[in-house]
PDB file of C-alpha atoms in Angstrom:
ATOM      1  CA  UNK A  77       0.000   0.000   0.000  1.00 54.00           C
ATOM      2  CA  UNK A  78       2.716   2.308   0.675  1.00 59.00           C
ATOM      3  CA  UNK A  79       5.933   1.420  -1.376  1.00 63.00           C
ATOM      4  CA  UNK A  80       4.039   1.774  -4.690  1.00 70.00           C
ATOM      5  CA  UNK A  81       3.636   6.120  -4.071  1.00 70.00           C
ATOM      6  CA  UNK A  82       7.276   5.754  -2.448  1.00 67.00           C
ATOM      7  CA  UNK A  83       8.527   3.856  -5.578  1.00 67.00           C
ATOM      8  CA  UNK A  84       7.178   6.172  -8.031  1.00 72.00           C
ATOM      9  CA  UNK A  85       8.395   9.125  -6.199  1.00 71.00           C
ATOM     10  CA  UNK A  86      12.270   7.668  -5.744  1.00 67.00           C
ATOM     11  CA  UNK A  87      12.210   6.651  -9.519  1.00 67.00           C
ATOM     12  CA  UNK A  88      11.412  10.505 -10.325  1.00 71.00           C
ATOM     13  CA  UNK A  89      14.597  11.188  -8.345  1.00 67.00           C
ATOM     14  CA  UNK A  90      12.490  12.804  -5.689  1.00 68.00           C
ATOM     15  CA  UNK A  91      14.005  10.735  -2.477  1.00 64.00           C
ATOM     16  CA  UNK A  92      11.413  11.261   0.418  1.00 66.00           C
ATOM     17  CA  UNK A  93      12.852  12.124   3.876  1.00 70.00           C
ATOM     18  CA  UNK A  94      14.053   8.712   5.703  1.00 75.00           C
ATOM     19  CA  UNK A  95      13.644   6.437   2.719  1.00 81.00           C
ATOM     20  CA  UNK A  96      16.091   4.444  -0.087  1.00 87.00           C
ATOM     21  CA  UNK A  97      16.218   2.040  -2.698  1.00 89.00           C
ATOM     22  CA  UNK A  98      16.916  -1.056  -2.579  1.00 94.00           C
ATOM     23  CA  UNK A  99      17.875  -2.808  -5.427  1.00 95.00           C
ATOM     24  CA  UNK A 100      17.991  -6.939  -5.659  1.00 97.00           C
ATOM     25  CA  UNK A 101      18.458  -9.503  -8.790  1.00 96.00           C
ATOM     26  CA  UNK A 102      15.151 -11.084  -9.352  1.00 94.00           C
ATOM     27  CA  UNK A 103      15.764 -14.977  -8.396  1.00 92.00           C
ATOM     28  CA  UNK A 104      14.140 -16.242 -11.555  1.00 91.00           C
ATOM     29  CA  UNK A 105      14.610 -13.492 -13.810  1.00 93.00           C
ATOM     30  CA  UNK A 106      17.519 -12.369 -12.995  1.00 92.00           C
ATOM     31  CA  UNK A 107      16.384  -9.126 -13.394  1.00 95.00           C
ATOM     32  CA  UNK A 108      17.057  -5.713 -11.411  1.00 95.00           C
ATOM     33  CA  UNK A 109      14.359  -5.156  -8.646  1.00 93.00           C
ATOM     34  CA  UNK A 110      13.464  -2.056  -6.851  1.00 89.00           C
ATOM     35  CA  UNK A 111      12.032  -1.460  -3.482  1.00 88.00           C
ATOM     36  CA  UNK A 112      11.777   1.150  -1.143  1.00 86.00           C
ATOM     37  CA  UNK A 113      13.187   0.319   2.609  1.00 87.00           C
ATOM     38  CA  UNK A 114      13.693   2.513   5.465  1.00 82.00           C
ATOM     39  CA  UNK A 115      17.012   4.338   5.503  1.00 84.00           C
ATOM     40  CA  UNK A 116      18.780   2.828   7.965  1.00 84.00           C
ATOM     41  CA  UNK A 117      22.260   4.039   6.811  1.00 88.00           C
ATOM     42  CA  UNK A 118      25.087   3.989   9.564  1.00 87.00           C
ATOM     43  CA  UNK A 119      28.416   4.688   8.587  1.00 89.00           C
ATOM     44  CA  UNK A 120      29.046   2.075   5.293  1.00 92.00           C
ATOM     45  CA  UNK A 121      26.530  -0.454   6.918  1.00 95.00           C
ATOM     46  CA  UNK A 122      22.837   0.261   6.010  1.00 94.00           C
ATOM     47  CA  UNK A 123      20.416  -1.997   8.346  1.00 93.00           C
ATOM     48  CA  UNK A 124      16.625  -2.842   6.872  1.00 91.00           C
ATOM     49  CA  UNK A 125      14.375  -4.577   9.383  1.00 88.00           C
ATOM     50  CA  UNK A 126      12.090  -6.281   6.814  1.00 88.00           C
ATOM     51  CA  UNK A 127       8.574  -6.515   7.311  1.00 83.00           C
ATOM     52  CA  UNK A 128       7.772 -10.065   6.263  1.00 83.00           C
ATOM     53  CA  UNK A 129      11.054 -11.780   7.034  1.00 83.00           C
ATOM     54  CA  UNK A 130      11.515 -14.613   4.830  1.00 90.00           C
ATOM     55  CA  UNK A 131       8.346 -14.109   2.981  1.00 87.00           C
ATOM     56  CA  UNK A 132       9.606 -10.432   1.597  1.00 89.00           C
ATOM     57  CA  UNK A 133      10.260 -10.349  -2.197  1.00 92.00           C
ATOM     58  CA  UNK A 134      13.444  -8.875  -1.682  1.00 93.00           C
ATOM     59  CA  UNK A 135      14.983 -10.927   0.953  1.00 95.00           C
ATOM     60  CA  UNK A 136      14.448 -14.347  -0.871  1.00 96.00           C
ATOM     61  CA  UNK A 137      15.840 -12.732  -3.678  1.00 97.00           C
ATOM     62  CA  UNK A 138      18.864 -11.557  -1.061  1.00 97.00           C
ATOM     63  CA  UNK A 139      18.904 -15.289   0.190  1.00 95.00           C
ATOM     64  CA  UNK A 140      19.932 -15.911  -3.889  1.00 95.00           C
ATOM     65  CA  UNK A 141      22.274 -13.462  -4.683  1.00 96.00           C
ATOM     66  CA  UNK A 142      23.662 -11.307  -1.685  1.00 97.00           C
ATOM     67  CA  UNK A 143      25.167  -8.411  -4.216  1.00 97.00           C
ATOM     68  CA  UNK A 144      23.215  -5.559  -4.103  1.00 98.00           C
ATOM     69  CA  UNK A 145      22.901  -1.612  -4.498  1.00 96.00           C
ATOM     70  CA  UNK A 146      20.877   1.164  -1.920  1.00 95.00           C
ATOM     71  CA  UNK A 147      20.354   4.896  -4.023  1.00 90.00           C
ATOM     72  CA  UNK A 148      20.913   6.971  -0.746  1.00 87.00           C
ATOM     73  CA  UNK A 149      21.294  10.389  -0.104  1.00 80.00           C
ATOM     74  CA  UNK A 150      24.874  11.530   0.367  1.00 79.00           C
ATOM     75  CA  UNK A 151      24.801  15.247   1.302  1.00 77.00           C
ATOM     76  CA  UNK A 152      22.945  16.760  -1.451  1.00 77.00           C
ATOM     77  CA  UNK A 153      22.991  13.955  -3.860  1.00 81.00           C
ATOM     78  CA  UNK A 154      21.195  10.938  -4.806  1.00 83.00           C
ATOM     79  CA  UNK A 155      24.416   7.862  -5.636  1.00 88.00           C
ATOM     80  CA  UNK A 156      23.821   4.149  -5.438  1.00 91.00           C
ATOM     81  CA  UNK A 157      26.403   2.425  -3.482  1.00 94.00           C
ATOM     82  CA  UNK A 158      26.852  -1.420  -3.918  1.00 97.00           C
ATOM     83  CA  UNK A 159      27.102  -4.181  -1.270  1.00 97.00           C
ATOM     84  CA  UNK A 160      26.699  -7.708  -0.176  1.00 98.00           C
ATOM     85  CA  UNK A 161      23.491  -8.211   2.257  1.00 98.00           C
ATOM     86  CA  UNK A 162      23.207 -10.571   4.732  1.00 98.00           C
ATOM     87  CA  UNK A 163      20.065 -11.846   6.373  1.00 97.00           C
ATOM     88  CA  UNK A 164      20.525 -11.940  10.483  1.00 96.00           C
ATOM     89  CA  UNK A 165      17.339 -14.451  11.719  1.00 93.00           C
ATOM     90  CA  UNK A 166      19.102 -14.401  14.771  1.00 94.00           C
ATOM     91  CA  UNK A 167      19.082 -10.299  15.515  1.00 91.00           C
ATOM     92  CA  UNK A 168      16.890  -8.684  17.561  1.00 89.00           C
ATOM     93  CA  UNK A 169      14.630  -6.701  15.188  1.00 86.00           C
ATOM     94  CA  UNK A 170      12.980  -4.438  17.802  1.00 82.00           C
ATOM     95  CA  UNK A 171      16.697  -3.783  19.274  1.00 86.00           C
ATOM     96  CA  UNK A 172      17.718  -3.288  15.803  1.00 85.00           C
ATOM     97  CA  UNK A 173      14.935  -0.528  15.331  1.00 77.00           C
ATOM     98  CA  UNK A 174      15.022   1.323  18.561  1.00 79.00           C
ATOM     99  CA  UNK A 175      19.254   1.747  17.651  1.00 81.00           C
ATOM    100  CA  UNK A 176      17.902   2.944  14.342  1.00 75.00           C
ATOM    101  CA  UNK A 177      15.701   5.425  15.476  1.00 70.00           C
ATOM    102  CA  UNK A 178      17.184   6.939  18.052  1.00 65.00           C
ATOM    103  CA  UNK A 179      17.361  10.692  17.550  1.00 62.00           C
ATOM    104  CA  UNK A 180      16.126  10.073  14.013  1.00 59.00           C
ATOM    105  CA  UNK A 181      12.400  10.897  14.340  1.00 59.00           C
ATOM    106  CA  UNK A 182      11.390   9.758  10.266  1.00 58.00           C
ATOM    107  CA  UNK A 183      13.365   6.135  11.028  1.00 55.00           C
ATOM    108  CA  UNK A 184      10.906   6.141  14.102  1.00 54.00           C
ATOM    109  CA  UNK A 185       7.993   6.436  11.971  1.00 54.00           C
ATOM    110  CA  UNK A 186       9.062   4.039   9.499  1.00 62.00           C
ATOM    111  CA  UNK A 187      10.287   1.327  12.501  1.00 54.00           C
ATOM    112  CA  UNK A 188       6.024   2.002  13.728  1.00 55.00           C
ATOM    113  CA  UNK A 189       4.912   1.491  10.499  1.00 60.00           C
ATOM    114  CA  UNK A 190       7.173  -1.664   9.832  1.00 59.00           C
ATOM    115  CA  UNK A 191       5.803  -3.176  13.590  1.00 51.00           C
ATOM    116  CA  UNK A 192       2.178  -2.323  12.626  1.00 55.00           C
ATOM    117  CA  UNK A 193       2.477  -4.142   9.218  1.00 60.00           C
ATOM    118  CA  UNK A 194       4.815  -6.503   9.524  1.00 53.00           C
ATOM    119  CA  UNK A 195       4.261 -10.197  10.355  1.00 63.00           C
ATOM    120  CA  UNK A 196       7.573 -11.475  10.809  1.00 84.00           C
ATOM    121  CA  UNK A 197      10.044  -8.901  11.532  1.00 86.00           C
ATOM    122  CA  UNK A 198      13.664  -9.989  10.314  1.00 90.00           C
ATOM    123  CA  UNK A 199      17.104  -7.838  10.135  1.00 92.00           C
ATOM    124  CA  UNK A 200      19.204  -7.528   6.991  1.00 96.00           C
ATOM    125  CA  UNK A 201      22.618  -6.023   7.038  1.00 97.00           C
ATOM    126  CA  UNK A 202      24.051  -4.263   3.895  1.00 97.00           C
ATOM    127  CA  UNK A 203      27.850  -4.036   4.298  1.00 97.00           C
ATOM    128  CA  UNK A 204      28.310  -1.343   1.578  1.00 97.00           C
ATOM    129  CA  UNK A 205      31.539  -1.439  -0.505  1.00 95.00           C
ATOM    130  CA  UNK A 206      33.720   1.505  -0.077  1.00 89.00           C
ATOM    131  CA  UNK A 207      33.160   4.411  -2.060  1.00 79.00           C
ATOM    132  CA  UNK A 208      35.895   4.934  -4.662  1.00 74.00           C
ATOM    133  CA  UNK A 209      38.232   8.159  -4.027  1.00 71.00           C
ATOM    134  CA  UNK A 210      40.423   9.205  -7.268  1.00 60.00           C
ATOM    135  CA  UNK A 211      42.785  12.253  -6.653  1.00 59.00           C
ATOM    136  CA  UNK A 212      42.391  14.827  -9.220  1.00 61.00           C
ATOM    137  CA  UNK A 213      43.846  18.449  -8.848  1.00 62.00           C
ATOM    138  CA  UNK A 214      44.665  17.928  -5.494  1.00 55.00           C
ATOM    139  CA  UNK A 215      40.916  17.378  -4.075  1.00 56.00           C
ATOM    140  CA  UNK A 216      39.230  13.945  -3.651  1.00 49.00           C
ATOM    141  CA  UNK A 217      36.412  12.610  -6.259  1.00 52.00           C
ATOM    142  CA  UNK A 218      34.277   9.620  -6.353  1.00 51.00           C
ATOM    143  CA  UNK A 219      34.661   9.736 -10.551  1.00 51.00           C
ATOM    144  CA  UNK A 220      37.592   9.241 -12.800  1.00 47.00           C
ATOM    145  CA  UNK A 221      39.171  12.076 -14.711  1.00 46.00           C
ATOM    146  CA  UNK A 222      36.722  12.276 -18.338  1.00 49.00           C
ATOM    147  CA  UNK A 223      40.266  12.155 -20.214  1.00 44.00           C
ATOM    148  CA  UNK A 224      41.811   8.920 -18.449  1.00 44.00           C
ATOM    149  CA  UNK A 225      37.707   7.233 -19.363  1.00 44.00           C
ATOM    150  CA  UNK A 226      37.784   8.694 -22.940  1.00 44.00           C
ATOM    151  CA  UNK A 227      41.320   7.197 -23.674  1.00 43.00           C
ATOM    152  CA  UNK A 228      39.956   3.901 -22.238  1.00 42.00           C
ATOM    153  CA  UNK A 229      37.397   3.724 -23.982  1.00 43.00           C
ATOM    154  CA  UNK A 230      38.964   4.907 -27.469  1.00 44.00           C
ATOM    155  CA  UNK A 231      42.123   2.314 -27.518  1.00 42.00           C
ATOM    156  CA  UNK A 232      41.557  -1.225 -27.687  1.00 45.00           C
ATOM    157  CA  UNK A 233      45.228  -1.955 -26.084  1.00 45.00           C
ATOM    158  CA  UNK A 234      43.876  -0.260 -23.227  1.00 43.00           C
ATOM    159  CA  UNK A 235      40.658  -1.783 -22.928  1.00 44.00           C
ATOM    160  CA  UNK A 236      42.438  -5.270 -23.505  1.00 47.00           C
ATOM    161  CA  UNK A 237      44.296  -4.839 -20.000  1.00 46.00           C
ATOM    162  CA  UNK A 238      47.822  -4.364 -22.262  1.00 44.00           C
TER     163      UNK A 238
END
């Protein structure tokens, strides 16, 4: 009832306050799969409490290939970062949420809404990869230079690793 407005807004790049994407490979397909999850970014570990534990979409599909990507907001900008999920049966969820929510008063409306809902409340833990850092002109980027792309992209020596 909720994640379809919530999807349609994030895919418009219009990232409502205390919400991300999650993105999974589709267990039969294959294909990318979208769905909105509380942002519970700390640090490079982003924590979901899913609603319906086993049963979510997104979590078997997590249970078949662990790679995945969250679109976040990082300072004023919308990036994806990739990571490997893992599914903790074992954690706490309500723990997990009040540690969540603490001082963050939209995570504490998304933890109520995900008790309220939810049916079988189970913790995943996205250990996001580090975010690339390039020097360039003495200041730290997350992108290569366009040139050192361009002249990848143009020679086939370079492209073939020689």
């Amino acid at each position: 009832m909720i994640n379809p407005p919530i999807r349609l807004l994030l895919r418009m790049g219009l990232m409502p306050l205390g919400y991300a994407l999650l993105e999974t490979r589709g267990r039969s397909s294959g294909r990318p799969r979208t769905t909105p999850v509380g942002n519970g970014r700390r640090k490079d570990t982003f924590w979901i409490v899913a609603e319906h534990g086993q049963r979510a979409g997104y979590v078997r599909n997590i249970q078949r290939c662990p790679r995945v990507r969250v679109r976040l907001r990082q300072g004023w900008r919308f990036v994806w970062r990739e990571g490997t999920a893992h599914l903790l049966p074992d954690d706490d969820p309500y723990a997990r949420q009040r540690r969540l929510s603490r001082f963050h008063p939209l995570r504490a409306l998304n933890a109520i809404v995900v008790r309220v809902m939810g049916s079988e409340l189970m913790t995943v833990r996205i250990d996001l990869n580090p975010l690339p850092q390039r020097r360039e002109h003495g200041a730290i980027t997350d992108r290569a230079p366009a040139s050192a792309t361009a002249a990848a992209t143009r020679s086939p020596r370079l492209r073939a690793g020689h």
